[in-house]
mmCIF file of C-alpha atoms and ligand atoms in Angstrom:
data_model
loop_
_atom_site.group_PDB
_atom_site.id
_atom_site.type_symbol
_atom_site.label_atom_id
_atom_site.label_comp_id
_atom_site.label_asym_id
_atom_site.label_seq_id
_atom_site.Cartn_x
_atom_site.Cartn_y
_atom_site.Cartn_z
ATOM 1 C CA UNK A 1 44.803 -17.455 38.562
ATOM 2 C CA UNK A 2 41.847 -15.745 36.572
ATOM 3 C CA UNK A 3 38.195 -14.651 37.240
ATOM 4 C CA UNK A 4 35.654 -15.185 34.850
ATOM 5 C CA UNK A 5 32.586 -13.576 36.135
ATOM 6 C CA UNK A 6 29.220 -13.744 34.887
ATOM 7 C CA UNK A 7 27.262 -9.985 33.650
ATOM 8 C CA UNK A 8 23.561 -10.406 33.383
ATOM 9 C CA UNK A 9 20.889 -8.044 32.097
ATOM 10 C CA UNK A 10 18.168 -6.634 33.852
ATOM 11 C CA UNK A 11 14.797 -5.799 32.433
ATOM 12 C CA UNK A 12 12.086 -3.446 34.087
ATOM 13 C CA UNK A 13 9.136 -5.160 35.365
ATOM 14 C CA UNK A 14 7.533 -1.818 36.389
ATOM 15 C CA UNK A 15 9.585 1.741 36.114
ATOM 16 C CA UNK A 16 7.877 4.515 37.186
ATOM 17 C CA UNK A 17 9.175 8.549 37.074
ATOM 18 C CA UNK A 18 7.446 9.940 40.653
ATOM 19 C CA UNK A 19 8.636 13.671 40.211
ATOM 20 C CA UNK A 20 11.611 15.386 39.259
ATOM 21 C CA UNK A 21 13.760 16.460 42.297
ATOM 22 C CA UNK A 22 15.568 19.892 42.567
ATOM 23 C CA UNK A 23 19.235 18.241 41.699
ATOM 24 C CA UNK A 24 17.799 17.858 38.437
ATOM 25 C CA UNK A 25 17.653 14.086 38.758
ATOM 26 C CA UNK A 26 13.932 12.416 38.375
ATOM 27 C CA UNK A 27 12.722 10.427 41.647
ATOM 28 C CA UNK A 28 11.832 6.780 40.245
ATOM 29 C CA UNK A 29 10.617 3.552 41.740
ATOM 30 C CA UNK A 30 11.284 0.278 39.905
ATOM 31 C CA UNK A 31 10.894 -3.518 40.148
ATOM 32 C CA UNK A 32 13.879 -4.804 38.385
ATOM 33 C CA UNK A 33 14.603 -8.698 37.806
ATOM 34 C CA UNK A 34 17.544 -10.009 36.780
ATOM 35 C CA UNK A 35 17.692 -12.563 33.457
ATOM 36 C CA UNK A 36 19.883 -15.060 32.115
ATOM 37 C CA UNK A 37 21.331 -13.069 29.044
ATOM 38 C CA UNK A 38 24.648 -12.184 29.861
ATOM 39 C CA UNK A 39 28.260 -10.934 28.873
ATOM 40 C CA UNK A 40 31.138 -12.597 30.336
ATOM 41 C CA UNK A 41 33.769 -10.495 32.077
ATOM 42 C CA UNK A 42 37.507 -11.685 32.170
ATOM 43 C CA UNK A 43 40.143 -10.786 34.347
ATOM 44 C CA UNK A 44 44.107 -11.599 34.504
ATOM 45 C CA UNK A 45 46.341 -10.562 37.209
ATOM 46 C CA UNK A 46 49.479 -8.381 35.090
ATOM 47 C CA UNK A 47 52.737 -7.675 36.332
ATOM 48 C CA UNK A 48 52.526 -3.514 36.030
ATOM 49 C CA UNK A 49 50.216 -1.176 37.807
ATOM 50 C CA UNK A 50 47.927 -1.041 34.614
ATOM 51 C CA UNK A 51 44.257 -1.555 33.108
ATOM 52 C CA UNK A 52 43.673 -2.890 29.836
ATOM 53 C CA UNK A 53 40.349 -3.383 27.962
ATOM 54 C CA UNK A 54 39.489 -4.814 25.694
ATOM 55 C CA UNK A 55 35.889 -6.511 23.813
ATOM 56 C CA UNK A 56 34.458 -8.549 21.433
ATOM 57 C CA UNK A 57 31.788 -6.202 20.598
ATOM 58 C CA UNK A 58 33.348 -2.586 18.360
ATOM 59 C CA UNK A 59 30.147 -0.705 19.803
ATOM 60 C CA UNK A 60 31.452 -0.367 23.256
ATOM 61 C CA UNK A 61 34.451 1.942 24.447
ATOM 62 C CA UNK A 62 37.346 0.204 24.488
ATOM 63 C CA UNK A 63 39.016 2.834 26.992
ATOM 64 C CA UNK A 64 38.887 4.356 30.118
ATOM 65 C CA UNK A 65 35.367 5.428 28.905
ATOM 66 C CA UNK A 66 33.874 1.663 29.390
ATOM 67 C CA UNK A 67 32.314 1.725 32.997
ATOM 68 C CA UNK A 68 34.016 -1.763 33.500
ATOM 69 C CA UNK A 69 37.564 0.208 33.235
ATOM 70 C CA UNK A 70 35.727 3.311 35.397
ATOM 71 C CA UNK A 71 34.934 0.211 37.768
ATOM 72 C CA UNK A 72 38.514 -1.390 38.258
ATOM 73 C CA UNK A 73 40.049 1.897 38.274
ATOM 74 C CA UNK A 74 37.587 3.722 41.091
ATOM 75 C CA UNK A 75 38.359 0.230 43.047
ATOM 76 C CA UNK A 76 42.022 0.652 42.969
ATOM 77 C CA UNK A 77 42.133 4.650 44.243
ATOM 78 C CA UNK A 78 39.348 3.860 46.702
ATOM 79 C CA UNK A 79 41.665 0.922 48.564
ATOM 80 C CA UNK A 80 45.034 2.366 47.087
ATOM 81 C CA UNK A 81 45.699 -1.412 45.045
ATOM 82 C CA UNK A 82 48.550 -1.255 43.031
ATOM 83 C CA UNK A 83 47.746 -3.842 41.230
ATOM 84 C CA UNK A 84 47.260 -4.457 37.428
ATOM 85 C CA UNK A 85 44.813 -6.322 35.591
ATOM 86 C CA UNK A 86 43.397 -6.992 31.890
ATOM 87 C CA UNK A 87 39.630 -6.953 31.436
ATOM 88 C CA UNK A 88 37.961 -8.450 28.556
ATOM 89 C CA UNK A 89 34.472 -8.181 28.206
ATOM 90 C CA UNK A 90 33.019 -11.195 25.709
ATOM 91 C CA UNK A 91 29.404 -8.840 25.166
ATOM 92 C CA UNK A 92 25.827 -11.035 24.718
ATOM 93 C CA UNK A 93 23.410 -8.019 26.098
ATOM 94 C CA UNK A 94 22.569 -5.726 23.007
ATOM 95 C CA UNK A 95 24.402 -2.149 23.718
ATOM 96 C CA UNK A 96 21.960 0.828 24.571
ATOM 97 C CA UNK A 97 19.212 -0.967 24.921
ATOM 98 C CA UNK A 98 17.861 -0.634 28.207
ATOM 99 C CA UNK A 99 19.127 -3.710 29.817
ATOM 100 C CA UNK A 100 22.026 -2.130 31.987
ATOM 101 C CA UNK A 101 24.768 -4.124 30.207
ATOM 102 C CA UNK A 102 27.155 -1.542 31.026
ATOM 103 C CA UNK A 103 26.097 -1.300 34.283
ATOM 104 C CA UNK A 104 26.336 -4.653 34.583
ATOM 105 C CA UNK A 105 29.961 -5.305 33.424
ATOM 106 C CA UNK A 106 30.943 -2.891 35.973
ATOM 107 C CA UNK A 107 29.235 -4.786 38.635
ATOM 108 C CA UNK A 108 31.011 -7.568 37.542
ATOM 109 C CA UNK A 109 33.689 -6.621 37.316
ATOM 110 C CA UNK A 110 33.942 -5.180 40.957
ATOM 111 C CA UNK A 111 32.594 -8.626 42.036
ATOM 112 C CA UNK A 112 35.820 -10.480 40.360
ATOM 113 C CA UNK A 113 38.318 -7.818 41.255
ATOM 114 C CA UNK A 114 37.034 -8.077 44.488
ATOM 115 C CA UNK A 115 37.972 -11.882 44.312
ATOM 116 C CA UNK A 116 40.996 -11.778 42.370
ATOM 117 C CA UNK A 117 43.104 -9.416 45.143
ATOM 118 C CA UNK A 118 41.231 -11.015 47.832
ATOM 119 C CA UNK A 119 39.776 -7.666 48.827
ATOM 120 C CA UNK A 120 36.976 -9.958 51.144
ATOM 121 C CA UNK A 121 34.472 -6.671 50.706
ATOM 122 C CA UNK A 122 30.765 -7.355 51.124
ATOM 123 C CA UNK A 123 27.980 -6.981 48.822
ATOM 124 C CA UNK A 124 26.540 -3.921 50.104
ATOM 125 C CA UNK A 125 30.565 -2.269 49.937
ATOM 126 C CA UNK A 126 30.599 -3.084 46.351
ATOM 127 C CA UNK A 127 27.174 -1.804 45.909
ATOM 128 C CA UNK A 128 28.149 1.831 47.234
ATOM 129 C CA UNK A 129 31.632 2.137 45.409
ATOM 130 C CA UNK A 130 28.793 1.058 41.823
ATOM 131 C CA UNK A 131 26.656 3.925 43.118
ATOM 132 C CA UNK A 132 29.379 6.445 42.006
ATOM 133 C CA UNK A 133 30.100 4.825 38.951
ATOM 134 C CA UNK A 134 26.127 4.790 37.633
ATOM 135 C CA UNK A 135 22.678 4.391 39.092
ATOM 136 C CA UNK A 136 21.705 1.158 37.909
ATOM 137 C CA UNK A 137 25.504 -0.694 39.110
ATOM 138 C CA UNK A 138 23.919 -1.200 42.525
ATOM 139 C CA UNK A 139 21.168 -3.343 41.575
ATOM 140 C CA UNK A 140 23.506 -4.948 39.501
ATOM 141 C CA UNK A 141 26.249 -5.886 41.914
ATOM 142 C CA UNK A 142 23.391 -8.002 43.817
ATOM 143 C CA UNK A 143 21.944 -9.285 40.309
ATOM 144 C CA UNK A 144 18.898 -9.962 41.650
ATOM 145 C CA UNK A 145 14.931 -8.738 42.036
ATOM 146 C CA UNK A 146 14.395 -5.910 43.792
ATOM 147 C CA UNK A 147 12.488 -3.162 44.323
ATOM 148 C CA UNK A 148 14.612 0.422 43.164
ATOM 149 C CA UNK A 149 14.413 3.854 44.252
ATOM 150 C CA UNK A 150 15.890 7.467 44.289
ATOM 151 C CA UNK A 151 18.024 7.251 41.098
ATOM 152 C CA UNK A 152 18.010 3.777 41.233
ATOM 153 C CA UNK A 153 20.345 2.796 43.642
ATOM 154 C CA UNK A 154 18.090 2.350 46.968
ATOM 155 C CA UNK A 155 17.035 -1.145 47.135
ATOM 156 C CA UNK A 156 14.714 -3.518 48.437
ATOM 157 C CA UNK A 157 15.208 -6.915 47.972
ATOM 158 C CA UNK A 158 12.365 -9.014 46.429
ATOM 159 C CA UNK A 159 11.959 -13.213 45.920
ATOM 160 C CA UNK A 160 12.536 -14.416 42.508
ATOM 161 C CA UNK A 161 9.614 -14.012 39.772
ATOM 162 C CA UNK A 162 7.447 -16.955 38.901
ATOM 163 C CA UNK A 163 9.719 -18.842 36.388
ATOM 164 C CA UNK A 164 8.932 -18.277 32.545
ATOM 165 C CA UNK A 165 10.685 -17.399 28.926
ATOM 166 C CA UNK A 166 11.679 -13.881 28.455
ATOM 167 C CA UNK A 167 12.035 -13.368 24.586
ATOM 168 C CA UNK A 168 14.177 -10.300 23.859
ATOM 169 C CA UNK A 169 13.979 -7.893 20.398
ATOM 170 C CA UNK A 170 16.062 -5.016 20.151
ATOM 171 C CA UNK A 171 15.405 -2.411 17.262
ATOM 172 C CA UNK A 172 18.382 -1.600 15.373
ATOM 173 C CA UNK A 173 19.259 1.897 16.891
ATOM 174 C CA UNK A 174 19.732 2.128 20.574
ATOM 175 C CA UNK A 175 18.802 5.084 22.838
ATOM 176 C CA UNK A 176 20.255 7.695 25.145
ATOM 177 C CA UNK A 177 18.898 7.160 28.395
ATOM 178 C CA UNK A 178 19.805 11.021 28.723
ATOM 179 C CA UNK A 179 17.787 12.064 25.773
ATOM 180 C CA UNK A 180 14.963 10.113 26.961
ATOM 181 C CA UNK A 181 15.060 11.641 30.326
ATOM 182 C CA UNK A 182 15.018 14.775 28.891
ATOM 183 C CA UNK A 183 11.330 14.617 27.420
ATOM 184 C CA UNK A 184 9.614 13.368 30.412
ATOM 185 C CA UNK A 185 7.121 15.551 31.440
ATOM 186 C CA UNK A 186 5.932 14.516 34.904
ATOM 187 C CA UNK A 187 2.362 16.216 35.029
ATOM 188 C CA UNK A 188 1.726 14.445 31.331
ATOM 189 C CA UNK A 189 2.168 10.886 32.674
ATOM 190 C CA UNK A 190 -1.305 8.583 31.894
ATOM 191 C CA UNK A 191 -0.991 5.417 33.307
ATOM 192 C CA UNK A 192 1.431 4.442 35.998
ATOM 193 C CA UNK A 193 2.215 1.310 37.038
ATOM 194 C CA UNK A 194 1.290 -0.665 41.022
ATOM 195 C CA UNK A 195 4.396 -1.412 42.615
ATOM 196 C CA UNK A 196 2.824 -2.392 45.178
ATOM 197 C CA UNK A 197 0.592 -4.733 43.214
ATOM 198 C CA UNK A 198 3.585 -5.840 40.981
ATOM 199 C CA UNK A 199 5.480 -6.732 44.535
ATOM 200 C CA UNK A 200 2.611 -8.792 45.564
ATOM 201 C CA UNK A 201 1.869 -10.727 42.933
ATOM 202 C CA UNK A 202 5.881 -11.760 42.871
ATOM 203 C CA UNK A 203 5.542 -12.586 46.302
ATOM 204 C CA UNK A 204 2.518 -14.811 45.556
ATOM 205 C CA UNK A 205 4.299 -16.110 42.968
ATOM 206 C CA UNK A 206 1.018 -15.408 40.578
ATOM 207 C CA UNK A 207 2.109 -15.573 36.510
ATOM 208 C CA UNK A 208 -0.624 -14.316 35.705
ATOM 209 C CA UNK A 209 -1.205 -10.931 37.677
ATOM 210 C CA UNK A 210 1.972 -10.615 36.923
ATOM 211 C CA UNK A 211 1.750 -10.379 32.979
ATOM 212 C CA UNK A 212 -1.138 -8.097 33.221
ATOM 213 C CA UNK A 213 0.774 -5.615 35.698
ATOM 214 C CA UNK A 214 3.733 -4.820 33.366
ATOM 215 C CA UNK A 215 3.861 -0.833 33.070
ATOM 216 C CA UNK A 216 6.906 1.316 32.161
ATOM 217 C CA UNK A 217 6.053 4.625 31.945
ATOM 218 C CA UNK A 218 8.697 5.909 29.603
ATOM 219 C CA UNK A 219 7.622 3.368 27.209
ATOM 220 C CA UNK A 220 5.360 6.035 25.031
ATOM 221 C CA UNK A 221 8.275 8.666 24.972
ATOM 222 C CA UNK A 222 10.773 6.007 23.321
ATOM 223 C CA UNK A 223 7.597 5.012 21.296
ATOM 224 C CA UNK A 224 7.671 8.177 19.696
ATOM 225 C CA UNK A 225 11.060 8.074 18.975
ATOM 226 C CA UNK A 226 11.168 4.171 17.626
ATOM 227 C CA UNK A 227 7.559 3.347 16.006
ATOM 228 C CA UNK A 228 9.119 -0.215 15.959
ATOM 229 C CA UNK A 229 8.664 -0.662 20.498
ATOM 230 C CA UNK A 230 4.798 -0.432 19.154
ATOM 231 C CA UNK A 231 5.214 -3.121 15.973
ATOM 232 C CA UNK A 232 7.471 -5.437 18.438
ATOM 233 C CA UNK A 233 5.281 -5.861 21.034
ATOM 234 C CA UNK A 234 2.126 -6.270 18.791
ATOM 235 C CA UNK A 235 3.778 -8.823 17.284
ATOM 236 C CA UNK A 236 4.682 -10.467 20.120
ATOM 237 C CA UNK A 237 1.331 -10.508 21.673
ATOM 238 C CA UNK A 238 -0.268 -11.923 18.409
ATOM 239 C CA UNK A 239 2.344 -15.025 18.389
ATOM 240 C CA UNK A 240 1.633 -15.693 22.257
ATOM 241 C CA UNK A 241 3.640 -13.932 24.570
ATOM 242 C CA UNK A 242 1.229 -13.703 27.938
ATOM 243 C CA UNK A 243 2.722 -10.059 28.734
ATOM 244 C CA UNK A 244 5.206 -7.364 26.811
ATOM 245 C CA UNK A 245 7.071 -4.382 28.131
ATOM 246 C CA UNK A 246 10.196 -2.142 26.826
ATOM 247 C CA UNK A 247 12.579 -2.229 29.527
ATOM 248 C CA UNK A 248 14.488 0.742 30.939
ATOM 249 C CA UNK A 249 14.493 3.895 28.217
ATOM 250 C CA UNK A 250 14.244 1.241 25.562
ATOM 251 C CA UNK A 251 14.412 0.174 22.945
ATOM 252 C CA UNK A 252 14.623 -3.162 23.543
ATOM 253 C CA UNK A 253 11.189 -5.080 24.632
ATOM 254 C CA UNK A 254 10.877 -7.924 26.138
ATOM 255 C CA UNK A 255 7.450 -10.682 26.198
ATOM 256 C CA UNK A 256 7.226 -13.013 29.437
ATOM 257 C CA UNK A 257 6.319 -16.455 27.760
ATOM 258 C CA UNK A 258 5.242 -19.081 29.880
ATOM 259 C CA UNK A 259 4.373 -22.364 27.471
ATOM 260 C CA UNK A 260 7.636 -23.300 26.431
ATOM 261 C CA UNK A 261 6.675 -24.704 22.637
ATOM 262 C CA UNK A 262 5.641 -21.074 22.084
ATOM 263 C CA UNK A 263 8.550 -19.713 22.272
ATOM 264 C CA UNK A 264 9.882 -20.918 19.006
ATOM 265 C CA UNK A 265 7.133 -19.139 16.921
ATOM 266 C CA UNK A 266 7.981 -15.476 18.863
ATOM 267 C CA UNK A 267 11.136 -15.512 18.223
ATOM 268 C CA UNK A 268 10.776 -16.979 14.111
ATOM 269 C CA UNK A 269 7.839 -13.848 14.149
ATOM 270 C CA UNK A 270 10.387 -11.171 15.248
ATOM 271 C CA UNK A 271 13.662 -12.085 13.174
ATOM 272 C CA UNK A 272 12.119 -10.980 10.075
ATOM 273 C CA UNK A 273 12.484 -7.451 10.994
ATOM 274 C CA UNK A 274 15.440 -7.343 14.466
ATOM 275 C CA UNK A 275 18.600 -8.619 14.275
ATOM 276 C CA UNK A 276 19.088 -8.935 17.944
ATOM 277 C CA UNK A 277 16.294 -11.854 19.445
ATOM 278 C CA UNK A 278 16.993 -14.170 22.490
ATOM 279 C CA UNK A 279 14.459 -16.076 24.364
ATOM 280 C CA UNK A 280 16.165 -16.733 28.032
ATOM 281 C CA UNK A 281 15.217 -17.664 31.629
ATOM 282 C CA UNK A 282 14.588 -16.018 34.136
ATOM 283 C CA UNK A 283 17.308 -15.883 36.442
ATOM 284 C CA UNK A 284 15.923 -13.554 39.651
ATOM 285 C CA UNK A 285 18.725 -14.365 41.489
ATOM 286 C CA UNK A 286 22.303 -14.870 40.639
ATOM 287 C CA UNK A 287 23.414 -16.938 43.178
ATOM 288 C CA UNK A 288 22.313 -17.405 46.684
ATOM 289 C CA UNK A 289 25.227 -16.440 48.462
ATOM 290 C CA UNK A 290 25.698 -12.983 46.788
ATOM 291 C CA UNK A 291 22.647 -11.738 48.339
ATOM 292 C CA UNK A 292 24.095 -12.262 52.289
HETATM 293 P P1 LIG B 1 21.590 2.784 30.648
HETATM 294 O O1 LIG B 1 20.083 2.809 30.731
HETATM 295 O O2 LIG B 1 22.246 2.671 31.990
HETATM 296 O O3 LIG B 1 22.159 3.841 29.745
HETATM 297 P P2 LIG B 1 21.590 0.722 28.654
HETATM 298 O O4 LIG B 1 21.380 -0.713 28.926
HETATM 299 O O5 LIG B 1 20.495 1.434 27.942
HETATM 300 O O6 LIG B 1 21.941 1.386 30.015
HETATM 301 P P3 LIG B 1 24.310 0.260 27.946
HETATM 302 O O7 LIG B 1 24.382 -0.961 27.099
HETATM 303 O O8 LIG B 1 24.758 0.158 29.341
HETATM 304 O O9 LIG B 1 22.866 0.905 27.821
HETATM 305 O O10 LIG B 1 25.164 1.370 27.173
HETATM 306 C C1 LIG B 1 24.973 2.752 27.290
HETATM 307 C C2 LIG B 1 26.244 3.458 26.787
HETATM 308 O O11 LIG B 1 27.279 3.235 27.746
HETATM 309 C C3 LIG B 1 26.766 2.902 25.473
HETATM 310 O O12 LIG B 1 26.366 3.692 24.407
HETATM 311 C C4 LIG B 1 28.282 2.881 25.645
HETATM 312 O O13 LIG B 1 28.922 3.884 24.913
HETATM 313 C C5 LIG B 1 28.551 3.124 27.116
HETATM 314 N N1 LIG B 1 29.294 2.009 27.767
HETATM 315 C C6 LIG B 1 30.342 2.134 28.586
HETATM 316 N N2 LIG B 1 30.770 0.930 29.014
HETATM 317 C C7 LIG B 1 29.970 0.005 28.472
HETATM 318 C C8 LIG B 1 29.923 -1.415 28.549
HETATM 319 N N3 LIG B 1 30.788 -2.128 29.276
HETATM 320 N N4 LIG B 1 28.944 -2.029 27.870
HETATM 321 C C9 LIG B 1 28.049 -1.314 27.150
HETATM 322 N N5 LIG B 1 28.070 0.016 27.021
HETATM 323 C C10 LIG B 1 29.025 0.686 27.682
#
């Protein structure tokens, strides 16, 4: 028997810094929705108490360093398994990018561990063994929309987004989330986004509001950083996408598209100067079940 387990990225549809608490940590709240660009986790049972890794991308730590590794390994001292298994992570989402791909593969890959020994933990189980692992593997373990607080990891569950085409770009370089973190300046912050508006108009299920309420406030820090965000999303608005965003710490930016022939015309507009451009669904929920 083997698990194959699905990974998908998230993208921001608001992210917000509130203030910086006295841990050192910053206090955010986030609408998050889940998409259908994903990497595919494999596991195998092995005979010896061991974890291998392994991927097919070279930009991700092939070690106890990947957070899919941290993942099987925290599982197996929390519930004292001595068990072995190989992971091997086929990678889709663009590394550092914003998208919680590593995040995501550990989610995964406590979902499928969780099913390969039978371990017949809950959702919300999984979700607090992520929280130790990184802030974001929460939200990922349900893969679905929510509303995210504290660090991240304090959710509230939200209905799916009105369906449309998310096209993807992500400049060449990636970013440090850490780095990132590190310039925001709290008191300096211009516009801020309405989650409360944002979680209405999904609720409504209204496109439109939704396109026009797309704010991430760390969006002119990575700007800075990566003149590119700025050139991306121009050029996605000028081919036709109905709202643009960089997700996360960036850089990756992402245009909600909702007439499908216009999609083709984004994407041509952006390969000229990314290498990495998808146009996917939305996928706002990963599968019914998962969220019981
Ligand atoms: P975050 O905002 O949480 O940093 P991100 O989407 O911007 O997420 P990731 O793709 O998760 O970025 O990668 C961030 C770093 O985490 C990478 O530079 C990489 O070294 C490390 N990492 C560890 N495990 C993984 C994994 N399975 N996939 C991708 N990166 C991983």
């Amino acid at each position: 028997m083997y698990i194959s387990e699905k990974a998908p990225a998230k993208i921001n549809l608001t992210l917000d810094v509130l203030y910086k608490r006295n841990d050192g940590y910053h206090e955010l709240e986030m609408v998050m929705t889940t998409i259908d660009l994903a990497d595919r986790i494999d596991l195998h049972p092995l005979p010896d108490d061991v974890i291998l890794l392994e991927s097919s991308s070279g930009l991700v730590p092939q070690d106890e360093r990947n957070l899919a590794y941290l993942a099987a390994k925290m599982l197996k001292e929390k519930l004292g398994i001595k068990k072995g298994v190989s992971i091997y992570i086929s990678k889709q989402i663009p590394v550092a990018g914003g998208l919680a791909g590593g995040s995501s593969d550990a989610a995964a890959t406590l979902r499928g561990l969780n099913k390969l020994w039978g371990l017949g933990l809950s959702l919300k189980e999984l979700a607090k063994i992520g929280a130790e692992i990184g802030s974001d593997v929460p939200f990922c373990v349900y893969s679905n929309t929510a509303i995210a607080r504290g660090r991240g990891e304090i959710l509230t569950p939200l209905p799916p987004p009105p369906p449309c085409w998310i096209v993807l770009a992500k400049p060449v370089h990636g970013v440090s989330t850490a780095d990132v973190f590190r310039q925001i300046r709290v008191n300096e912050i211009k516009l801020r986004p309405s989650t409360e508006k944002m979680v209405e108009a999904i609720k409504q299920g209204d496109y439109d509001a939704m396109t026009k309420l797309l704010v991430n406030v760390i969006e002119p820090i990575t700007m800075k950083m990566h003149p590119e965000v700025k050139k991306i999303k121009e050029k996605m608005i000028q081919f036709g996408a109905d709202g643009v965003l960089m997700s996360g710490s960036g850089p990756t930016v992402f245009g909600l598209v909702r007439n499908e022939s216009r999609v083709p015309r984004i994407v041509n507009s952006l390969r000229g100067f990314c290498q990495q451009v998808f146009a996917v669904r939305m996928l706002g929920i990963l599968d019914q079940g998962l969220t019981k």
